mmCIF file of C-alpha atoms in Angstrom:
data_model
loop_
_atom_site.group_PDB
_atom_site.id
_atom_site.type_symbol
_atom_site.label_atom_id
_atom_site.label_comp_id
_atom_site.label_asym_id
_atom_site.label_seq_id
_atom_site.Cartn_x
_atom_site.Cartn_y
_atom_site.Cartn_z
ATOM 1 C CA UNK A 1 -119.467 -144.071 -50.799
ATOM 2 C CA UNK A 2 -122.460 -142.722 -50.741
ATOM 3 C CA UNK A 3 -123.779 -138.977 -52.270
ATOM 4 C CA UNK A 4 -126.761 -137.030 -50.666
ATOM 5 C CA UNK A 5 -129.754 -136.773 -53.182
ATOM 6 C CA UNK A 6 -128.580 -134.688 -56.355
ATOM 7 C CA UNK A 7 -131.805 -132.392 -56.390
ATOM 8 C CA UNK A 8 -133.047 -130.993 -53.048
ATOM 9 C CA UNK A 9 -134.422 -127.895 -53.948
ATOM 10 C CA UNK A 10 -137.726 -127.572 -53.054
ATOM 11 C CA UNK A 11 -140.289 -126.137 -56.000
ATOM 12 C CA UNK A 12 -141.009 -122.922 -54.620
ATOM 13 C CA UNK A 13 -143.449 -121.342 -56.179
ATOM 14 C CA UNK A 14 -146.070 -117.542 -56.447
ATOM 15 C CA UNK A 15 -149.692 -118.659 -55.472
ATOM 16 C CA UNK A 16 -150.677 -120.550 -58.328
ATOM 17 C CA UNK A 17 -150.060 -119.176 -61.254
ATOM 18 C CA UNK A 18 -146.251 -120.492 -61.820
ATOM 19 C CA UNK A 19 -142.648 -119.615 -60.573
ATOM 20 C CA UNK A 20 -140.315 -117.066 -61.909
ATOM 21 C CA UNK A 21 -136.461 -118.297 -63.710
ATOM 22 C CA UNK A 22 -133.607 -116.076 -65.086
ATOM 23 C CA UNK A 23 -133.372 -116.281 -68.725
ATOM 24 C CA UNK A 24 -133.055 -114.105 -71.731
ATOM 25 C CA UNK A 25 -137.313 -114.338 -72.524
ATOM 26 C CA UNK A 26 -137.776 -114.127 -68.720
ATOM 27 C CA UNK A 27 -135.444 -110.953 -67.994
ATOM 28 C CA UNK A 28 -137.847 -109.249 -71.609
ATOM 29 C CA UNK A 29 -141.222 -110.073 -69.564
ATOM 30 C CA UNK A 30 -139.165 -108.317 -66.159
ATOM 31 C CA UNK A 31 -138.271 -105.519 -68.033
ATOM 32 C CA UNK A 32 -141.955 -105.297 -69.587
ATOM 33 C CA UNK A 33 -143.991 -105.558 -66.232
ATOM 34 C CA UNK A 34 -141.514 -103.039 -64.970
ATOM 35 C CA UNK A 35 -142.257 -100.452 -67.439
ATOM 36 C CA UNK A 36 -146.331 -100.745 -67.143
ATOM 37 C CA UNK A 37 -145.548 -100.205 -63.115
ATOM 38 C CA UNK A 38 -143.998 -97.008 -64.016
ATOM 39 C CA UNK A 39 -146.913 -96.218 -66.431
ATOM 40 C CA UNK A 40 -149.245 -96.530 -63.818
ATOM 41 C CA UNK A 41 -148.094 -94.500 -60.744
ATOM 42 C CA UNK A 42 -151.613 -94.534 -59.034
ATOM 43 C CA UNK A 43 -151.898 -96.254 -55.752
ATOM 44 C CA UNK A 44 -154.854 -98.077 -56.598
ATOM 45 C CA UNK A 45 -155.768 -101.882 -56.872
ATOM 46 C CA UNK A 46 -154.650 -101.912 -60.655
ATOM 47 C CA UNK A 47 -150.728 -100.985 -59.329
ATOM 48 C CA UNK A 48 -151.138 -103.501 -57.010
ATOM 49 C CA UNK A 49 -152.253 -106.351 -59.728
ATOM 50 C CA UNK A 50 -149.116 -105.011 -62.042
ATOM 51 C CA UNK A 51 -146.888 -105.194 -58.650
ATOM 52 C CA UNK A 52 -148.084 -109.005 -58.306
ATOM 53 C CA UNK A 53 -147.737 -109.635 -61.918
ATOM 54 C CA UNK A 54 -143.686 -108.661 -61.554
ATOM 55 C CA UNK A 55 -143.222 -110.200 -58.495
ATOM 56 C CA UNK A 56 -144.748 -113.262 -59.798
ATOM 57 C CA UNK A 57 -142.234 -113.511 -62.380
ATOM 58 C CA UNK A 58 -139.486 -112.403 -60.462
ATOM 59 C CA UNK A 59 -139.745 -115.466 -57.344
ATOM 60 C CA UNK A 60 -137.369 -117.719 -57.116
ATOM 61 C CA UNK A 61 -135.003 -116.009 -59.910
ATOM 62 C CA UNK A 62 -133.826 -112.352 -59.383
ATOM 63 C CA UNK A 63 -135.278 -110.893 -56.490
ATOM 64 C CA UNK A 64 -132.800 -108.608 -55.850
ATOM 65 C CA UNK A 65 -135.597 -105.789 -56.526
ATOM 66 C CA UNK A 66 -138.968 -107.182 -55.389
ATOM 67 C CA UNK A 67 -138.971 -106.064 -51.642
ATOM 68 C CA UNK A 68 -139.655 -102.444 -51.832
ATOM 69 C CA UNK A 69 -142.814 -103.965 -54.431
ATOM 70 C CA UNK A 70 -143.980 -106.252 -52.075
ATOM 71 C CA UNK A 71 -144.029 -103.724 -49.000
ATOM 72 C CA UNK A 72 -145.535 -101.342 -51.477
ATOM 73 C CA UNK A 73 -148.402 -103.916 -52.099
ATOM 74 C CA UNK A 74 -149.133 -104.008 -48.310
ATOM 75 C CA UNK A 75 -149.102 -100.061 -48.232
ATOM 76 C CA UNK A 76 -151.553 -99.731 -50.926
ATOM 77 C CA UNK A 77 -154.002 -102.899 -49.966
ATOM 78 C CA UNK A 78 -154.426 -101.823 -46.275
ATOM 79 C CA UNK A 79 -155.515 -98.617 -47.807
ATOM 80 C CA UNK A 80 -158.197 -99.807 -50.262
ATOM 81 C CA UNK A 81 -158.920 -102.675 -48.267
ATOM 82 C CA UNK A 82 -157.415 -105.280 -50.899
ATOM 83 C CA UNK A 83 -157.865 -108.374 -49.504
ATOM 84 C CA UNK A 84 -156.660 -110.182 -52.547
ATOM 85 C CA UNK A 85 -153.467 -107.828 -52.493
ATOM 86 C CA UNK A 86 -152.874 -108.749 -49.153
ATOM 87 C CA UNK A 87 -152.728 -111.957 -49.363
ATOM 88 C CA UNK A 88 -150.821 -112.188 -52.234
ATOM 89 C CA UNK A 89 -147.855 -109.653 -50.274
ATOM 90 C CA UNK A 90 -147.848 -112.137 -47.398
ATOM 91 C CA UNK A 91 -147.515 -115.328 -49.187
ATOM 92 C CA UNK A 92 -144.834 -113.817 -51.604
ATOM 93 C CA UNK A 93 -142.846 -112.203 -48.723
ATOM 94 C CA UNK A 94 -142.532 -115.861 -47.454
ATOM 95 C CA UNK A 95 -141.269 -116.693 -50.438
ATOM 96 C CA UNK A 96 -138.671 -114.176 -50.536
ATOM 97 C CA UNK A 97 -137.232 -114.587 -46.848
ATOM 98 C CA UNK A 98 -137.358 -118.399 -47.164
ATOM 99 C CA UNK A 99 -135.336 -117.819 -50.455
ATOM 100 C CA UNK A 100 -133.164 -115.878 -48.745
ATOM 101 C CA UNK A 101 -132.101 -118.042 -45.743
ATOM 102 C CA UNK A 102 -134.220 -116.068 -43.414
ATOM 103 C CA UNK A 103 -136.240 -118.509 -41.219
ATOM 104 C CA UNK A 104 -137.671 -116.298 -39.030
ATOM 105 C CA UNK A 105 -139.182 -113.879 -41.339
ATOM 106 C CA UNK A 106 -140.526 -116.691 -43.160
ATOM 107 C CA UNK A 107 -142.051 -118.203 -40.554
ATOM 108 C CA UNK A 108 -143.484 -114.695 -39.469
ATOM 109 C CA UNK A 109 -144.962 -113.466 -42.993
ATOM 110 C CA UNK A 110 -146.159 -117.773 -43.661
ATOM 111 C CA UNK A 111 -148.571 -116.884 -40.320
ATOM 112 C CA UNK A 112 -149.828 -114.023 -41.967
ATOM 113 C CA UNK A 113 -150.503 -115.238 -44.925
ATOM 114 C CA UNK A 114 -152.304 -118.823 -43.507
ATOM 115 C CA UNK A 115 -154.147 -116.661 -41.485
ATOM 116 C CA UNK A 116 -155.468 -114.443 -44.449
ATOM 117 C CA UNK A 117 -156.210 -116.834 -46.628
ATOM 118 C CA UNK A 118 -157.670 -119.536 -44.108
ATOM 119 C CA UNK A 119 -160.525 -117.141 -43.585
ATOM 120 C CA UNK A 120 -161.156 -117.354 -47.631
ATOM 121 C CA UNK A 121 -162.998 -119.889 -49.787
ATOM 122 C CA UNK A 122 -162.457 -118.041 -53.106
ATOM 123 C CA UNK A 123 -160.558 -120.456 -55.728
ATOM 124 C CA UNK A 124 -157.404 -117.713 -55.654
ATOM 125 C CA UNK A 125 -157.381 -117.894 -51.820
ATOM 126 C CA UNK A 126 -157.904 -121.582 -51.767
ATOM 127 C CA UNK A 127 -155.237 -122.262 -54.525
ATOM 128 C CA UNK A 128 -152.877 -119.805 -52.600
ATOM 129 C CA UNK A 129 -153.401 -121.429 -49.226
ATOM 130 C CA UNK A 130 -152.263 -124.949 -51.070
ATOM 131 C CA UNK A 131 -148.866 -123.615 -52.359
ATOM 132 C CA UNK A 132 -147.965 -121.861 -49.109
ATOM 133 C CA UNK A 133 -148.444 -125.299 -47.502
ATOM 134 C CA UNK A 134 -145.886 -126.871 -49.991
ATOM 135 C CA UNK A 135 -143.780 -124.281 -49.544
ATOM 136 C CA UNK A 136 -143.728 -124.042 -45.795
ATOM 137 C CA UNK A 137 -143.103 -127.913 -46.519
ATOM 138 C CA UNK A 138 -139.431 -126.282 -47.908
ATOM 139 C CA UNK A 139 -138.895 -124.055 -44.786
ATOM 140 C CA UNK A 140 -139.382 -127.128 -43.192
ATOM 141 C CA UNK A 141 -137.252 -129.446 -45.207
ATOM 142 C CA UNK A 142 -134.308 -126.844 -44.364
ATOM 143 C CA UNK A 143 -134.067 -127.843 -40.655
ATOM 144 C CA UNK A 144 -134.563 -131.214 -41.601
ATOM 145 C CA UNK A 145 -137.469 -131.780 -40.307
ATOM 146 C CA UNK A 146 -139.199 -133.837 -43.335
ATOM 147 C CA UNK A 147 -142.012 -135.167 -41.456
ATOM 148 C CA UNK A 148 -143.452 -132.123 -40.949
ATOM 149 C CA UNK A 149 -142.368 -130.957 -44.526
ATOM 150 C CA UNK A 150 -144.507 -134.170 -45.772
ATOM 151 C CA UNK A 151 -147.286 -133.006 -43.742
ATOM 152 C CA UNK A 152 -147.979 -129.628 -45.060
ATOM 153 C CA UNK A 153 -147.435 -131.105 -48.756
ATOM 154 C CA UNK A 154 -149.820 -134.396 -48.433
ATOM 155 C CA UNK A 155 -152.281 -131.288 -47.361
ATOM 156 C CA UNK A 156 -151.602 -129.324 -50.429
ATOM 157 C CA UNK A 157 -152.130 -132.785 -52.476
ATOM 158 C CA UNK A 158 -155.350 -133.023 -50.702
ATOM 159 C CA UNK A 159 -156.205 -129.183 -52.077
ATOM 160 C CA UNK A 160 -154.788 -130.110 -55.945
ATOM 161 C CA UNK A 161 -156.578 -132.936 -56.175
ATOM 162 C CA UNK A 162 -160.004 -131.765 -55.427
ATOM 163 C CA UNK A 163 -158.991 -128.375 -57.556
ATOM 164 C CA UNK A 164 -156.353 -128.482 -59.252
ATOM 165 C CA UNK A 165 -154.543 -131.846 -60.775
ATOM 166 C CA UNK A 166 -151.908 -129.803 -63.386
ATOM 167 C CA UNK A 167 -150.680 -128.585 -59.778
ATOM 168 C CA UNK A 168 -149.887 -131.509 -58.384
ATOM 169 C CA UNK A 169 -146.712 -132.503 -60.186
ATOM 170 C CA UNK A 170 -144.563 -130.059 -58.100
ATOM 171 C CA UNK A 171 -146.240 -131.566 -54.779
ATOM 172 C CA UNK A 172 -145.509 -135.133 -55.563
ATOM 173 C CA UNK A 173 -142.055 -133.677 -56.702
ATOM 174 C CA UNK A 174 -141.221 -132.293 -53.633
ATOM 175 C CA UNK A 175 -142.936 -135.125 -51.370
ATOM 176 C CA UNK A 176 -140.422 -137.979 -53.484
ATOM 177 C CA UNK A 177 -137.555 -135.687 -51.978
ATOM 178 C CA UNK A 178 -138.632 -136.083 -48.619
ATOM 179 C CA UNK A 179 -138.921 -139.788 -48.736
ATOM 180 C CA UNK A 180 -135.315 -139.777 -49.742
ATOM 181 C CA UNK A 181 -134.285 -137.568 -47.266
ATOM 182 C CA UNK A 182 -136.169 -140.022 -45.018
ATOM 183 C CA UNK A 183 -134.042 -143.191 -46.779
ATOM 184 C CA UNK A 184 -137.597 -144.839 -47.986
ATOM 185 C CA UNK A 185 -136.245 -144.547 -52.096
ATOM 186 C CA UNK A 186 -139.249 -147.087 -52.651
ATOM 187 C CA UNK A 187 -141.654 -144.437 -51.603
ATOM 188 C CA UNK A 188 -139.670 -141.785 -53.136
ATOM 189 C CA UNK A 189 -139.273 -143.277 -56.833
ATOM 190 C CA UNK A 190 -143.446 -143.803 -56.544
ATOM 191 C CA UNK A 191 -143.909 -139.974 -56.259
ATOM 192 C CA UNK A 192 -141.409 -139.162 -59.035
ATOM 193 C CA UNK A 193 -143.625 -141.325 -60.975
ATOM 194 C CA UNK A 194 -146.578 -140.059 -60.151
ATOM 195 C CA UNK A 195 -144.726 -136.339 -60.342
ATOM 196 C CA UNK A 196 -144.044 -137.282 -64.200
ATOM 197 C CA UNK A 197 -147.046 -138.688 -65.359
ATOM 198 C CA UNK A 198 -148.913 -135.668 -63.891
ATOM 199 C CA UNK A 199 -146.822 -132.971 -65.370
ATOM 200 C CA UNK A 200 -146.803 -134.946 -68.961
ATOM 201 C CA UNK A 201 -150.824 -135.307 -68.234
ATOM 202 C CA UNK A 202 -150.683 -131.475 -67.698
ATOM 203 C CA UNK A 203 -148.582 -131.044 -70.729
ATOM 204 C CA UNK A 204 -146.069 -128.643 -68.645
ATOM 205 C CA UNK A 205 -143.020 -128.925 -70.223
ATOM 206 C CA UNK A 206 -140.860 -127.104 -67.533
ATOM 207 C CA UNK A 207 -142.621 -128.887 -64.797
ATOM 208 C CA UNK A 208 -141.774 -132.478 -67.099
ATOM 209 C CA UNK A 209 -137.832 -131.716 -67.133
ATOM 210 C CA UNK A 210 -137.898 -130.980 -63.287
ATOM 211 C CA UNK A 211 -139.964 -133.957 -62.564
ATOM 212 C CA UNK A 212 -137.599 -136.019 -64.464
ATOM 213 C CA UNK A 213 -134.838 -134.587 -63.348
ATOM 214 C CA UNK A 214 -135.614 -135.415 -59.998
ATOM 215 C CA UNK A 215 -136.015 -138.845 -61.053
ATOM 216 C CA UNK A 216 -132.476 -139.025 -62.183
ATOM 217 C CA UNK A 217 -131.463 -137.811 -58.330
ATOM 218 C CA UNK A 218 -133.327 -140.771 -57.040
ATOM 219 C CA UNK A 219 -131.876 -143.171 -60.005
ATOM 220 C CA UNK A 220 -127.959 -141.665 -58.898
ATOM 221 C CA UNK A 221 -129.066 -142.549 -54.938
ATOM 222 C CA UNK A 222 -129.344 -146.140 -56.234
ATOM 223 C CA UNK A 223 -126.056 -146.211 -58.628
ATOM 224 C CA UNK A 224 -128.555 -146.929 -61.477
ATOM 225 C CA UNK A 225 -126.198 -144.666 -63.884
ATOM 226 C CA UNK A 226 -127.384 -146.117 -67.024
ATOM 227 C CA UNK A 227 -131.144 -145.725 -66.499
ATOM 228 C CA UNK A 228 -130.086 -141.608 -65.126
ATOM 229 C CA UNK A 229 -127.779 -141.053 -68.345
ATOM 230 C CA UNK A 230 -130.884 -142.330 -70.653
ATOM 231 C CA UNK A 231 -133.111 -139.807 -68.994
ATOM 232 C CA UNK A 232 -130.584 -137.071 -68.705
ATOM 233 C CA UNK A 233 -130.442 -138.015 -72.833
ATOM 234 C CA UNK A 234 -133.949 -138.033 -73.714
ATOM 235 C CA UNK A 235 -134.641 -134.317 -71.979
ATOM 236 C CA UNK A 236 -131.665 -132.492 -72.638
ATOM 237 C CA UNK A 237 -133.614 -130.765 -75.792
ATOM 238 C CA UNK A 238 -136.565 -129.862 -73.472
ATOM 239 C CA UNK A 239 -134.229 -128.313 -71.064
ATOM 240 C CA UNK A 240 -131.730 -126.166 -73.778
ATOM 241 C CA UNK A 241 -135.402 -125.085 -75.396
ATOM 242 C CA UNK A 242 -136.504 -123.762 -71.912
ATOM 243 C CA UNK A 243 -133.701 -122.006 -71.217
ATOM 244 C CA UNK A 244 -134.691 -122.125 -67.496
ATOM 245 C CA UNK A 245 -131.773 -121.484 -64.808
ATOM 246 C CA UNK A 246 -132.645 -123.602 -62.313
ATOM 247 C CA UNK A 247 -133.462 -126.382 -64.320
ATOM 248 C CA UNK A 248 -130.215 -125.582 -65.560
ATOM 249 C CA UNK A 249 -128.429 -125.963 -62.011
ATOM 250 C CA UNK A 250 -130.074 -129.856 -61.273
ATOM 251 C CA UNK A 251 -129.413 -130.934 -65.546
ATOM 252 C CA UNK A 252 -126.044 -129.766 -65.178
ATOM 253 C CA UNK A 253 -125.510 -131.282 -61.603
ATOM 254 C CA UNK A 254 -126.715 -134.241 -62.354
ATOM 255 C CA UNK A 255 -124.422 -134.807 -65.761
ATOM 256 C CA UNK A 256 -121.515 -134.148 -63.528
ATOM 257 C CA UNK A 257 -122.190 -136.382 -60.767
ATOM 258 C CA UNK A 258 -122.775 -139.120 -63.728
ATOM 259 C CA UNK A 259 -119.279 -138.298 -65.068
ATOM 260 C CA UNK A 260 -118.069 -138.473 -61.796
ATOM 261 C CA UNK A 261 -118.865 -141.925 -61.751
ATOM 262 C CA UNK A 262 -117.306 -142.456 -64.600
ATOM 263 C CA UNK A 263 -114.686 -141.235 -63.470
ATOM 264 C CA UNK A 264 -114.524 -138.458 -66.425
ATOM 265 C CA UNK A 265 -113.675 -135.731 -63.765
ATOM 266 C CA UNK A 266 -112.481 -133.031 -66.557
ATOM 267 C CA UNK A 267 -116.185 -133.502 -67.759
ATOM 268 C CA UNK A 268 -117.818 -133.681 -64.039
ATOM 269 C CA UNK A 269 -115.835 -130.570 -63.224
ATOM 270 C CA UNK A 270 -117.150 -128.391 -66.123
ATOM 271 C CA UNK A 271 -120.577 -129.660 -65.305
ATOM 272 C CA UNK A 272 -120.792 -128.952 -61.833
ATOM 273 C CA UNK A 273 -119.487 -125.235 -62.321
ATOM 274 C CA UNK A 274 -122.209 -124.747 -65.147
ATOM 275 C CA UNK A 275 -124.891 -125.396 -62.572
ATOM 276 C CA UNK A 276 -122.747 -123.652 -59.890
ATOM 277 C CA UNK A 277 -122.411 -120.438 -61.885
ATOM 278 C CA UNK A 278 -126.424 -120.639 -62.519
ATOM 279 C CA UNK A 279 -126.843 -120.874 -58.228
ATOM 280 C CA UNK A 280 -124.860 -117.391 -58.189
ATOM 281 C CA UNK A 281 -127.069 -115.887 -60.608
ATOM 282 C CA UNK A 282 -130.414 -116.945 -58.860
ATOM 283 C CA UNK A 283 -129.788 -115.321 -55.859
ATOM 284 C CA UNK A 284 -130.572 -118.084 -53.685
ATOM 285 C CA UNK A 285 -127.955 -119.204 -50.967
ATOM 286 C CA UNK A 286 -129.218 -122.887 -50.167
ATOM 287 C CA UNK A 287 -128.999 -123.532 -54.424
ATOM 288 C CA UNK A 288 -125.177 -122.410 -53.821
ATOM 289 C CA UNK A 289 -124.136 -124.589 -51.356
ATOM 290 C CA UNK A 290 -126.755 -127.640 -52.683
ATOM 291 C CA UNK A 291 -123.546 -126.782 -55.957
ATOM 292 C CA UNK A 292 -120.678 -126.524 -53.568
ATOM 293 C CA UNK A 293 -121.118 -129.661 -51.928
ATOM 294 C CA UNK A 294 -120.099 -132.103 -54.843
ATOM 295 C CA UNK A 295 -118.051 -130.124 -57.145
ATOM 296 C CA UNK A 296 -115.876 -129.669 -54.003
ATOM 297 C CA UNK A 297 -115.910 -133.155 -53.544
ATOM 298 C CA UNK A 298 -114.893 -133.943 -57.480
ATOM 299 C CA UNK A 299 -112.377 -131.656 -57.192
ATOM 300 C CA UNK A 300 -110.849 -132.971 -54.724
ATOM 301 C CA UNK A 301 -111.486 -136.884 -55.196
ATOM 302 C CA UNK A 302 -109.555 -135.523 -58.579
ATOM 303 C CA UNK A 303 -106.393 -133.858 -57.431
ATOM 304 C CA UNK A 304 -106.787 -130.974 -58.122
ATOM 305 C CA UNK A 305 -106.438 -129.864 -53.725
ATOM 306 C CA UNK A 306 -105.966 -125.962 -54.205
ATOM 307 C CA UNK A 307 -108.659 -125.035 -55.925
ATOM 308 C CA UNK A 308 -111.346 -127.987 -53.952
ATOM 309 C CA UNK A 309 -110.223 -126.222 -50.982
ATOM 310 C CA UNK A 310 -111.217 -122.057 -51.792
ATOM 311 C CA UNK A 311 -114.855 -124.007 -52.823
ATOM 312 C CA UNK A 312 -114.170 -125.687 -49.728
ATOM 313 C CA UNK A 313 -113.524 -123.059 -47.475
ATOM 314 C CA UNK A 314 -116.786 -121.427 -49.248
ATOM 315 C CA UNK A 315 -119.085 -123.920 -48.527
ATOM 316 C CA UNK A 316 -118.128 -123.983 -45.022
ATOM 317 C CA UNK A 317 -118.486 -120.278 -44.378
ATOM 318 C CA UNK A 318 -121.718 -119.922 -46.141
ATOM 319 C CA UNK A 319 -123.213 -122.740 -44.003
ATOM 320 C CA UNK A 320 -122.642 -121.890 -41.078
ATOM 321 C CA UNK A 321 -123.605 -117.825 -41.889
ATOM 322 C CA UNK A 322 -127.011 -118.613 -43.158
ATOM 323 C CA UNK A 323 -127.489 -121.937 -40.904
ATOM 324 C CA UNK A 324 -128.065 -124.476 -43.215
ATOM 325 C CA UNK A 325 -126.935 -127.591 -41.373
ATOM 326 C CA UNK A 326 -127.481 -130.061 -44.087
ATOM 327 C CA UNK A 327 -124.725 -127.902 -45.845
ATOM 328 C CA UNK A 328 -122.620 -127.437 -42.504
ATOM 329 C CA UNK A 329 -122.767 -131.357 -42.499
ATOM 330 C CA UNK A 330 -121.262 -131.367 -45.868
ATOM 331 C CA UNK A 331 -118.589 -129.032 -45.619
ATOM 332 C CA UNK A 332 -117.388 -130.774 -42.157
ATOM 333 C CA UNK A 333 -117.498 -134.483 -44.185
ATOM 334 C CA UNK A 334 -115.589 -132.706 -47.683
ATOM 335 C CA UNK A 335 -113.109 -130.894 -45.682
ATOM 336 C CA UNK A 336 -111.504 -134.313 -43.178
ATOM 337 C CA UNK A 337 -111.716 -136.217 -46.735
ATOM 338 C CA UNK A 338 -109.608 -133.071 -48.084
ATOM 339 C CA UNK A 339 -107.384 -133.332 -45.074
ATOM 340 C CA UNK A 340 -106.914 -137.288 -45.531
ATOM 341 C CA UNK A 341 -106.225 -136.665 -49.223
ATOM 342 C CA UNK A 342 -103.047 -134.431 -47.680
ATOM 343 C CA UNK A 343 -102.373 -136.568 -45.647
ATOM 344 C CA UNK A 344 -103.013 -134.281 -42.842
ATOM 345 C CA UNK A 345 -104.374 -136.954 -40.276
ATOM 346 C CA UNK A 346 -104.537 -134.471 -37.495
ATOM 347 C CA UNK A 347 -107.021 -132.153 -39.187
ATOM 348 C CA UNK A 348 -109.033 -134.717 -40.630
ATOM 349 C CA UNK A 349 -110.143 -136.189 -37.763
ATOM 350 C CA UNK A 350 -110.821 -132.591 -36.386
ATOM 351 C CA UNK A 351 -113.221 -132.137 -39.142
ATOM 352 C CA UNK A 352 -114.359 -135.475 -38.252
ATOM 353 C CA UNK A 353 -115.401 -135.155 -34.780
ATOM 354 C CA UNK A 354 -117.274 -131.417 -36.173
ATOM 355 C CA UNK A 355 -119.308 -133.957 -38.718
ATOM 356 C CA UNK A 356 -119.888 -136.403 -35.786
ATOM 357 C CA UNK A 357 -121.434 -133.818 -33.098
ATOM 358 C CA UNK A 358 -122.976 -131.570 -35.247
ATOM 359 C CA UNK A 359 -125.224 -135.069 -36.805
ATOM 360 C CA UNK A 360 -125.876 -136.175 -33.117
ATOM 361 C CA UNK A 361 -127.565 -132.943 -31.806
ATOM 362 C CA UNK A 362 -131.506 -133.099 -32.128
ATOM 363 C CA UNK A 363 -132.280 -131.674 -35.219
ATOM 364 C CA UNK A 364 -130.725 -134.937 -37.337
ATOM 365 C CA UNK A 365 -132.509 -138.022 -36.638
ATOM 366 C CA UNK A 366 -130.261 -141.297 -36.013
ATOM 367 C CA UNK A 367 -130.420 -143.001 -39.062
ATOM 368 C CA UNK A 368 -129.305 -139.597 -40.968
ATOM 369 C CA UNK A 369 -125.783 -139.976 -40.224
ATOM 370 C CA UNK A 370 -126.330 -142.085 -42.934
ATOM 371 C CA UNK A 371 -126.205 -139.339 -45.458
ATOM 372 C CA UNK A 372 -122.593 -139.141 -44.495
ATOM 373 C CA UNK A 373 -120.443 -139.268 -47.916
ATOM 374 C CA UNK A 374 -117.527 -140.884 -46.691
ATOM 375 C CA UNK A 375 -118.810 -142.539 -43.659
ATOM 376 C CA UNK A 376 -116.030 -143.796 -41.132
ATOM 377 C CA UNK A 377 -113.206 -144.238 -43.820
ATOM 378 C CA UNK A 378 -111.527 -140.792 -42.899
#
């Protein structure tokens, strides 16, 4: 039995200057940067920098508000002939579609925005252009496609490293994630090392917990439980002092899929719903069903069949709306174990055969039915 890698979120994140989280401090800056928008109701390049300021905070955690900015910030540049405003719009309206599931406006506003800030050699445009390569990378990793996902991130390394080292802890993050996608752990482990030491050389503490904690997700891949509880140990006070939600999500998903090798499923079960009530309040569908996935699969390796199947049923539905196949792939293995735990042969192997044609069409390589939790055994 084998689970998918614990911590596939990509690190999204605004230009360079960080990436936003839901918490008590970070909802008191929000509310802040709100008010000096509404202090300022000129349509001049200072509203703009305010605009950027808010969404910059606001990416990747509650963006429930931040389109009518960002279109504002396009209305306002084209009239003063902000480049800078520009290309900050475009590169945060990727952001925004990709974190909403919508590939094709991604894709669209990512053009833009290369285009923009290709034609650029200041250090903001420069910087910029590096981060929308990693996070492209994420589009990328989405539909599975991780060699081209490792090519737009080895070219943001490239960018770091000549400008920027205290950035490159989030590349080498997210390239260790695609060389477990790609079932090279070796190569994988080596970039969560190098991911660590360069956040801890940076002295980022947020960017130290993640780094680690995608460790631990690598560590769980290989069954090495005790060396992922001792790290889990040694940054649970970082993580409660941060108070960040999505490192929340991956601490708290991680402790459960520990304790659900421990068989401690009362303990895995109150684990996985911590992290999967911080993936409803980020406002991001692919952190959801990243949640959905296992605790469905605890629940039900548990006993407890009624309530694995309404997150069940969930996980399905949402995968297929917003096209996630990884997560399609998922729901299609949970749901013919949750049919063989019923004993409801006839429906398992339904499920089955979805799991079976949906990994052999083009966009899964060969070797990725190997991701499959429970393999043949259904």
């Amino acid at each position: 039995m084998r689970w998918m890698s614990t911590a596939q979120r990509f690190i999204i994140v605004a230009a360079a200057m960080g990436y936003g989280y839901i918490g008590t401090a970070q909802t008191k800056v929000l509310d802040s940067i709100k008010a000096e928008i509404n202090k300022h109701p000129q349509r001049d390049t200072l509203r703009v920098r305010i605009i950027t300021d808010y969404a910059r905070a606001a990416l990747n955690g509650n963006t429930s508000q931040l389109l009518p900015y960002l279109n504002e910030v396009i209305s306002i540049s084209k009239e003063q002939n902000y480049r800078k405003g520009l290309q900050a719009a475009y590169h945060y309206k990727q952001i925004y579609y990709s974190d909403k599931e919508d590939a094709e406006n991604a894709r669209a506003y990512a053009d833009t925005a290369f285009m923009l800030l290709k034609k650029d050699t200041s250090k903001f445009a420069v910087t910029s252009l590096a981060w929308l390569h990693n996070n492209v990378a994420g589009d990328y990793a989405k539909l599975a496609d991780y060699k081209r996902a490792i090519d737009h991130l080895t070219q943001a390394a490239i960018i770091f490293e000549k400008i920027d080292p205290d950035a490159l802890a989030s590349v080498y993050g997210n390239i260790a994630i695609m060389y477990a996608q790609l079932l090279l752990p070796e190569r994988a482990m080596e970039y969560d090392r190098r991911a660590i030491a360069a956040a801890e050389k940076a002295g980022d503490s947020l960017s130290f917990a993640r780094r680690n904690i995608g460790y631990v997700s690598r560590l769980l891949d290989a069954q090495n439980f005790r060396e992922a509880t001792k790290i889990l140990d040694k940054i649970e006070p970082v993580v409660m002092r941060l108070d960040n939600n999505a490192t929340y999500i991956f601490f708290y998903q991680n402790r459960g899929l520990v304790s659900k090798h421990e068989k401690q499923y009362e303990k895995a079960i109150s684990n996985l719903k911590k992290a999967y009530d911080y993936s409803l309040q980020n406002d991001n569908k692919q952190l959801e069903l990243t949640i959905l996935d296992p605790l469905s699969a605890v629940l039900t390796e548990s006993g407890k069949l009624k309530e694995a199947k309404q997150y069940l049923d969930s996980l399905l539905a949402k995968s297929v709306a917003f096209k996630i196949r990884t997560a399609e792939l998922n729901a299609y293995n949970n749901l013919a174990h949750w049919y063989m735990q019923n004993k409801d042969y006839e429906n398992a192997n339904k499920f089955l055969f979805k799991k079976n044609k949906l990994i052999r069409q083009p966009f899964f390589r060969r070797d990725e039915r190997k991701y499959c939790r429970y393999g043949n055994a259904v």
